[in-house]
mmCIF file of C-alpha atoms in Angstrom:
data_model
loop_
_atom_site.group_PDB
_atom_site.id
_atom_site.type_symbol
_atom_site.label_atom_id
_atom_site.label_comp_id
_atom_site.label_asym_id
_atom_site.label_seq_id
_atom_site.Cartn_x
_atom_site.Cartn_y
_atom_site.Cartn_z
ATOM 1 C CA MET J 1289 121.066 68.168 128.529
ATOM 2 C CA TYR J 1290 123.250 67.829 125.404
ATOM 3 C CA TYR J 1291 120.917 69.900 123.218
ATOM 4 C CA GLY J 1292 120.499 72.453 125.984
ATOM 5 C CA LYS J 1293 124.260 72.869 126.115
ATOM 6 C CA LEU J 1294 124.415 73.337 122.334
ATOM 7 C CA LEU J 1295 121.673 75.955 122.455
ATOM 8 C CA ARG J 1296 123.416 77.798 125.278
ATOM 9 C CA LYS J 1297 126.744 77.840 123.451
ATOM 10 C CA GLY J 1298 125.017 78.957 120.250
ATOM 11 C CA ALA J 1299 123.318 81.814 122.070
ATOM 12 C CA GLU J 1300 126.639 82.831 123.618
ATOM 13 C CA ARG J 1301 128.275 82.969 120.175
ATOM 14 C CA LEU J 1302 125.435 85.088 118.796
ATOM 15 C CA ILE J 1303 125.837 87.535 121.669
ATOM 16 C CA LEU J 1304 129.552 87.750 120.896
ATOM 17 C CA TYR J 1305 128.815 88.491 117.234
ATOM 18 C CA PHE J 1306 126.498 91.353 118.126
ATOM 19 C CA ARG J 1307 128.925 92.696 120.725
ATOM 20 C CA ALA J 1308 131.681 92.666 118.103
ATOM 21 C CA MET J 1309 129.513 94.721 115.746
ATOM 22 C CA ARG J 1310 128.574 97.225 118.474
ATOM 23 C CA TYR J 1311 126.382 100.029 117.049
ATOM 24 C CA LEU J 1312 126.595 98.541 113.543
ATOM 25 C CA SER J 1313 124.349 95.685 114.687
ATOM 26 C CA PHE J 1314 121.380 98.050 115.003
ATOM 27 C CA ILE J 1315 121.483 99.356 111.430
ATOM 28 C CA PRO J 1316 119.459 96.507 109.802
ATOM 29 C CA LEU J 1317 116.837 96.819 112.532
ATOM 30 C CA LEU J 1318 116.603 100.575 112.006
ATOM 31 C CA ILE J 1319 116.099 99.979 108.291
ATOM 32 C CA LEU J 1320 113.356 97.421 108.913
ATOM 33 C CA PHE J 1321 111.502 98.928 111.846
ATOM 34 C CA LEU J 1322 112.004 102.635 111.214
ATOM 35 C CA PHE J 1323 112.970 103.466 107.642
ATOM 36 C CA LEU J 1324 110.546 101.130 105.837
ATOM 37 C CA PRO J 1325 107.499 102.021 107.998
ATOM 38 C CA LEU J 1326 108.211 105.741 107.578
ATOM 39 C CA LEU J 1327 108.568 105.157 103.839
ATOM 40 C CA ALA J 1328 105.220 103.361 103.747
ATOM 41 C CA VAL J 1329 103.481 106.142 105.676
ATOM 42 C CA PHE J 1330 105.027 108.742 103.386
ATOM 43 C CA PHE J 1331 103.790 107.065 100.200
ATOM 44 C CA VAL J 1332 100.317 106.381 101.599
ATOM 45 C CA MET J 1333 99.942 110.038 102.593
ATOM 46 C CA ARG J 1334 101.410 111.336 99.341
ATOM 47 C CA GLU J 1335 99.538 109.094 96.935
ATOM 48 C CA ASN J 1336 96.350 108.581 98.969
ATOM 49 C CA ASP J 1337 96.129 105.165 97.284
ATOM 50 C CA VAL J 1338 97.223 101.967 99.028
ATOM 51 C CA MET J 1339 97.926 100.120 95.770
ATOM 52 C CA VAL J 1340 100.249 102.842 94.521
ATOM 53 C CA ALA J 1341 101.899 103.050 97.944
ATOM 54 C CA ALA J 1342 102.380 99.266 97.931
ATOM 55 C CA GLY J 1343 104.032 99.518 94.528
ATOM 56 C CA TYR J 1344 106.522 102.102 95.759
ATOM 57 C CA LEU J 1345 107.279 100.081 98.874
ATOM 58 C CA ILE J 1346 107.908 96.990 96.763
ATOM 59 C CA VAL J 1347 110.360 98.921 94.575
ATOM 60 C CA TYR J 1348 112.348 100.293 97.492
ATOM 61 C CA GLY J 1349 112.052 97.138 99.573
ATOM 62 C CA GLN J 1350 113.836 95.107 96.909
ATOM 63 C CA ILE J 1351 116.797 97.454 97.261
ATOM 64 C CA VAL J 1352 117.269 97.702 101.022
ATOM 65 C CA VAL J 1353 115.948 94.394 102.398
ATOM 66 C CA PRO J 1354 118.257 92.027 100.465
ATOM 67 C CA PHE J 1355 121.232 94.362 100.836
ATOM 68 C CA PHE J 1356 120.983 94.498 104.625
ATOM 69 C CA SER J 1357 120.314 90.757 104.882
ATOM 70 C CA VAL J 1358 124.085 90.191 104.741
ATOM 71 C CA TRP J 1359 125.025 93.051 107.065
ATOM 72 C CA TRP J 1360 125.336 90.855 110.157
ATOM 73 C CA LEU J 1361 127.236 88.228 108.194
ATOM 74 C CA ILE J 1362 129.836 90.677 106.904
ATOM 75 C CA PHE J 1363 130.400 92.662 110.087
ATOM 76 C CA GLY J 1364 129.587 89.952 112.612
ATOM 77 C CA PHE J 1365 132.342 87.643 111.367
ATOM 78 C CA HIS J 1366 135.032 90.301 111.337
ATOM 79 C CA ASP J 1367 137.172 88.365 113.831
ATOM 80 C CA TYR J 1368 137.054 85.268 111.619
ATOM 81 C CA VAL J 1369 138.193 87.229 108.596
ATOM 82 C CA GLU J 1370 140.409 90.163 109.491
ATOM 83 C CA GLY J 1371 140.663 90.215 113.275
ATOM 84 C CA ASP J 1372 143.664 89.367 115.440
ATOM 85 C CA GLY J 1373 144.059 85.622 115.759
ATOM 86 C CA ALA J 1374 141.848 84.942 112.732
ATOM 87 C CA GLU J 1375 143.970 81.941 111.740
ATOM 88 C CA LEU J 1376 143.316 80.180 115.043
ATOM 89 C CA LEU J 1377 139.607 80.908 114.855
ATOM 90 C CA ILE J 1378 139.382 79.564 111.302
ATOM 91 C CA MET J 1379 141.267 76.381 112.228
ATOM 92 C CA ARG J 1380 138.938 75.849 115.170
ATOM 93 C CA ARG J 1381 135.709 76.570 113.268
ATOM 94 C CA LYS J 1382 136.424 76.093 109.582
ATOM 95 C CA SER J 1383 132.728 75.664 108.819
ATOM 96 C CA PHE J 1384 131.655 78.710 110.799
ATOM 97 C CA LEU J 1385 129.062 79.647 108.199
ATOM 98 C CA LEU J 1386 127.049 76.612 109.177
ATOM 99 C CA PRO J 1387 125.078 77.074 111.325
ATOM 100 C CA ASP J 1388 125.967 80.424 112.933
ATOM 101 C CA ALA J 1389 125.619 82.579 109.830
ATOM 102 C CA TRP J 1390 122.357 80.874 108.880
ATOM 103 C CA ILE J 1391 120.992 81.712 112.312
ATOM 104 C CA LEU J 1392 121.864 85.379 111.787
ATOM 105 C CA LEU J 1393 120.051 85.321 108.450
ATOM 106 C CA PHE J 1394 117.083 83.591 110.087
ATOM 107 C CA LEU J 1395 116.880 86.294 112.760
ATOM 108 C CA TYR J 1396 116.966 88.963 110.060
ATOM 109 C CA LEU J 1397 114.199 87.256 108.080
ATOM 110 C CA VAL J 1398 112.058 86.883 111.210
ATOM 111 C CA SER J 1399 112.432 90.617 111.803
ATOM 112 C CA THR J 1400 111.535 91.284 108.169
ATOM 113 C CA PHE J 1401 108.478 89.046 108.440
ATOM 114 C CA ILE J 1402 107.217 90.972 111.472
ATOM 115 C CA VAL J 1403 107.453 94.248 109.548
ATOM 116 C CA TYR J 1404 105.782 92.906 106.407
ATOM 117 C CA LEU J 1405 103.086 91.185 108.452
ATOM 118 C CA ALA J 1406 102.247 94.596 109.897
ATOM 119 C CA PHE J 1407 102.273 96.069 106.377
ATOM 120 C CA SER J 1408 99.846 93.381 105.208
ATOM 121 C CA PHE J 1409 97.080 94.806 107.389
ATOM 122 C CA PHE J 1410 97.176 98.042 105.403
ATOM 123 C CA LEU J 1411 98.840 97.269 102.080
ATOM 124 C CA PRO J 1412 98.008 94.383 99.716
ATOM 125 C CA TYR J 1413 100.388 91.576 98.717
ATOM 126 C CA MET J 1414 102.912 92.309 101.441
ATOM 127 C CA LEU J 1415 103.183 88.737 102.741
ATOM 128 C CA LEU J 1416 103.841 87.477 99.224
ATOM 129 C CA GLU J 1417 106.362 90.259 98.821
ATOM 130 C CA PHE J 1418 108.092 89.035 101.963
ATOM 131 C CA CYS J 1419 108.424 85.586 100.370
ATOM 132 C CA ARG J 1420 110.091 87.144 97.336
ATOM 133 C CA LEU J 1421 112.449 89.170 99.529
ATOM 134 C CA ALA J 1422 113.304 86.108 101.604
ATOM 135 C CA MET J 1423 114.403 84.156 98.527
ATOM 136 C CA ILE J 1424 116.427 87.100 97.214
ATOM 137 C CA SER J 1425 118.006 87.509 100.643
ATOM 138 C CA VAL J 1426 119.145 83.876 100.552
ATOM 139 C CA LEU J 1427 120.808 84.608 97.202
ATOM 140 C CA PHE J 1428 122.593 87.625 98.706
ATOM 141 C CA PHE J 1429 123.572 85.528 101.706
ATOM 142 C CA GLY J 1430 125.045 82.793 99.534
ATOM 143 C CA LEU J 1431 126.916 85.278 97.353
ATOM 144 C CA ALA J 1432 128.348 87.150 100.356
ATOM 145 C CA SER J 1433 129.298 83.904 102.110
ATOM 146 C CA PHE J 1434 131.124 82.622 99.049
ATOM 147 C CA VAL J 1435 133.057 85.835 98.440
ATOM 148 C CA LEU J 1436 133.856 86.265 102.129
ATOM 149 C CA CYS J 1437 135.362 82.793 102.382
ATOM 150 C CA LEU J 1438 137.146 83.114 99.052
ATOM 151 C CA SER J 1439 138.675 86.560 99.525
ATOM 152 C CA ARG J 1440 138.855 86.833 103.326
ATOM 153 C CA GLN J 1441 138.204 90.544 102.874
ATOM 154 C CA LEU J 1442 135.248 92.422 104.312
ATOM 155 C CA THR J 1443 135.663 95.353 101.935
ATOM 156 C CA ALA J 1444 135.668 93.156 98.843
ATOM 157 C CA THR J 1445 132.549 91.335 100.020
ATOM 158 C CA PHE J 1446 130.706 94.545 100.892
ATOM 159 C CA MET J 1447 131.596 96.186 97.581
ATOM 160 C CA LEU J 1448 130.499 93.158 95.557
ATOM 161 C CA VAL J 1449 127.128 93.087 97.329
ATOM 162 C CA LEU J 1450 126.744 96.815 96.729
ATOM 163 C CA LEU J 1451 127.681 96.515 93.051
ATOM 164 C CA TYR J 1452 125.298 93.587 92.590
ATOM 165 C CA THR J 1453 122.490 95.677 94.074
ATOM 166 C CA LEU J 1454 123.302 98.627 91.807
ATOM 167 C CA PHE J 1455 123.538 96.331 88.778
ATOM 168 C CA ASN J 1456 120.054 95.003 89.442
ATOM 169 C CA THR J 1457 118.449 98.379 90.024
ATOM 170 C CA SER J 1458 120.028 99.992 86.972
ATOM 171 C CA MET J 1459 118.489 100.071 83.525
ATOM 172 C CA LEU J 1460 120.894 97.382 82.330
ATOM 173 C CA GLN J 1461 117.873 95.135 82.596
ATOM 174 C CA ARG J 1462 115.616 96.466 79.872
ATOM 175 C CA ASP J 1463 112.373 94.888 80.989
ATOM 176 C CA MET J 1464 111.988 95.224 84.750
ATOM 177 C CA SER J 1465 108.945 92.949 84.717
ATOM 178 C CA ILE J 1466 110.963 89.878 83.651
ATOM 179 C CA VAL J 1467 113.272 88.208 86.155
ATOM 180 C CA ASN J 1468 116.110 85.903 85.117
ATOM 181 C CA LEU J 1469 119.389 85.229 86.857
ATOM 182 C CA PRO J 1470 121.533 87.175 87.565
ATOM 183 C CA HIS J 1471 118.711 89.729 87.829
ATOM 184 C CA TYR J 1472 116.225 89.731 90.675
ATOM 185 C CA TYR J 1473 114.835 93.268 90.664
ATOM 186 C CA SER J 1474 111.313 93.665 89.285
ATOM 187 C CA PHE J 1475 108.586 96.290 89.167
ATOM 188 C CA SER J 1476 105.897 93.587 89.064
ATOM 189 C CA LEU J 1477 103.665 92.793 92.014
ATOM 190 C CA ILE J 1478 103.679 89.283 93.422
ATOM 191 C CA ALA J 1479 99.965 88.628 93.153
ATOM 192 C CA GLY J 1480 100.018 84.870 93.706
ATOM 193 C CA LEU J 1481 102.179 81.927 94.681
ATOM 194 C CA GLY J 1482 102.783 81.170 91.007
ATOM 195 C CA ASP J 1483 104.631 84.465 90.610
ATOM 196 C CA LEU J 1484 107.198 83.318 93.149
ATOM 197 C CA GLY J 1485 108.331 80.460 90.915
ATOM 198 C CA GLN J 1486 110.698 82.704 88.979
ATOM 199 C CA TYR J 1487 112.714 83.227 92.190
ATOM 200 C CA ILE J 1488 113.268 79.539 92.928
ATOM 201 C CA PRO J 1489 116.575 79.534 90.958
ATOM 202 C CA HIS J 1490 117.746 82.473 93.067
ATOM 203 C CA LEU J 1491 116.903 80.543 96.236
ATOM 204 C CA PHE J 1492 118.736 77.384 95.213
ATOM 205 C CA LEU J 1493 121.762 79.301 93.945
ATOM 206 C CA GLY J 1494 122.032 81.093 97.284
ATOM 207 C CA ILE J 1495 121.807 77.827 99.218
ATOM 208 C CA GLY J 1496 124.401 76.256 96.930
ATOM 209 C CA LEU J 1497 126.898 79.092 97.269
ATOM 210 C CA ALA J 1498 126.526 79.193 101.049
ATOM 211 C CA SER J 1499 127.017 75.419 101.260
ATOM 212 C CA ILE J 1500 130.169 75.504 99.135
ATOM 213 C CA ALA J 1501 131.677 78.513 100.935
ATOM 214 C CA PRO J 1502 133.022 76.670 104.036
ATOM 215 C CA LEU J 1503 134.674 74.094 101.766
ATOM 216 C CA LEU J 1504 136.834 76.661 99.989
ATOM 217 C CA PRO J 1505 140.594 76.488 100.694
ATOM 218 C CA GLN J 1506 141.491 78.672 103.644
ATOM 219 C CA LYS J 1507 143.811 81.607 103.168
ATOM 220 C CA ARG J 1508 147.196 81.090 104.785
ATOM 221 C CA TYR J 1509 148.428 83.758 107.150
ATOM 222 C CA THR J 1510 152.056 84.801 107.364
#
């Protein structure tokens, strides 16, 4: 009974988050279930080579999948950050990032897994690529959570995530086959579980930032 009540209240909060986002809530799903599949079909038809098409999809996937992993976090928690009565909401649920925001990330990663599972039937290494994207997405999630709690500004959080994405995809990183923090972007295929080891620091950093975020001093409202 107790756990059923918790699950029901959690589901009600999630519905409220998506209602607050309105049409914005569909954008990550459109990216995953429409844009990426169309991109895959385009490259397969253009290159007529599944390995080359997989390479292109990996390159573009590392741009859009992590970026949109924080979309629901940023826009779903608008009322906790900039909405009317934000102070009361923060006082009532100071640690709102745990577990609600993690659940939103989990739902996004489940959706991503479904898409990449479908890709795996036609393109090689896609399930391993999903594992890489999941760890990078946790890093993005931790970074966005930390900045959101620190600044209490949606625009600042969104711009930082955007700039971090652009920084990684620029040529500031000379060798795109080597991955070291703060970089995550790579042209290399994930051909085995051993290749995922270089993303473990990204995973733990994301978890650490997200765990610290609710403990940051709350902004006072006047």
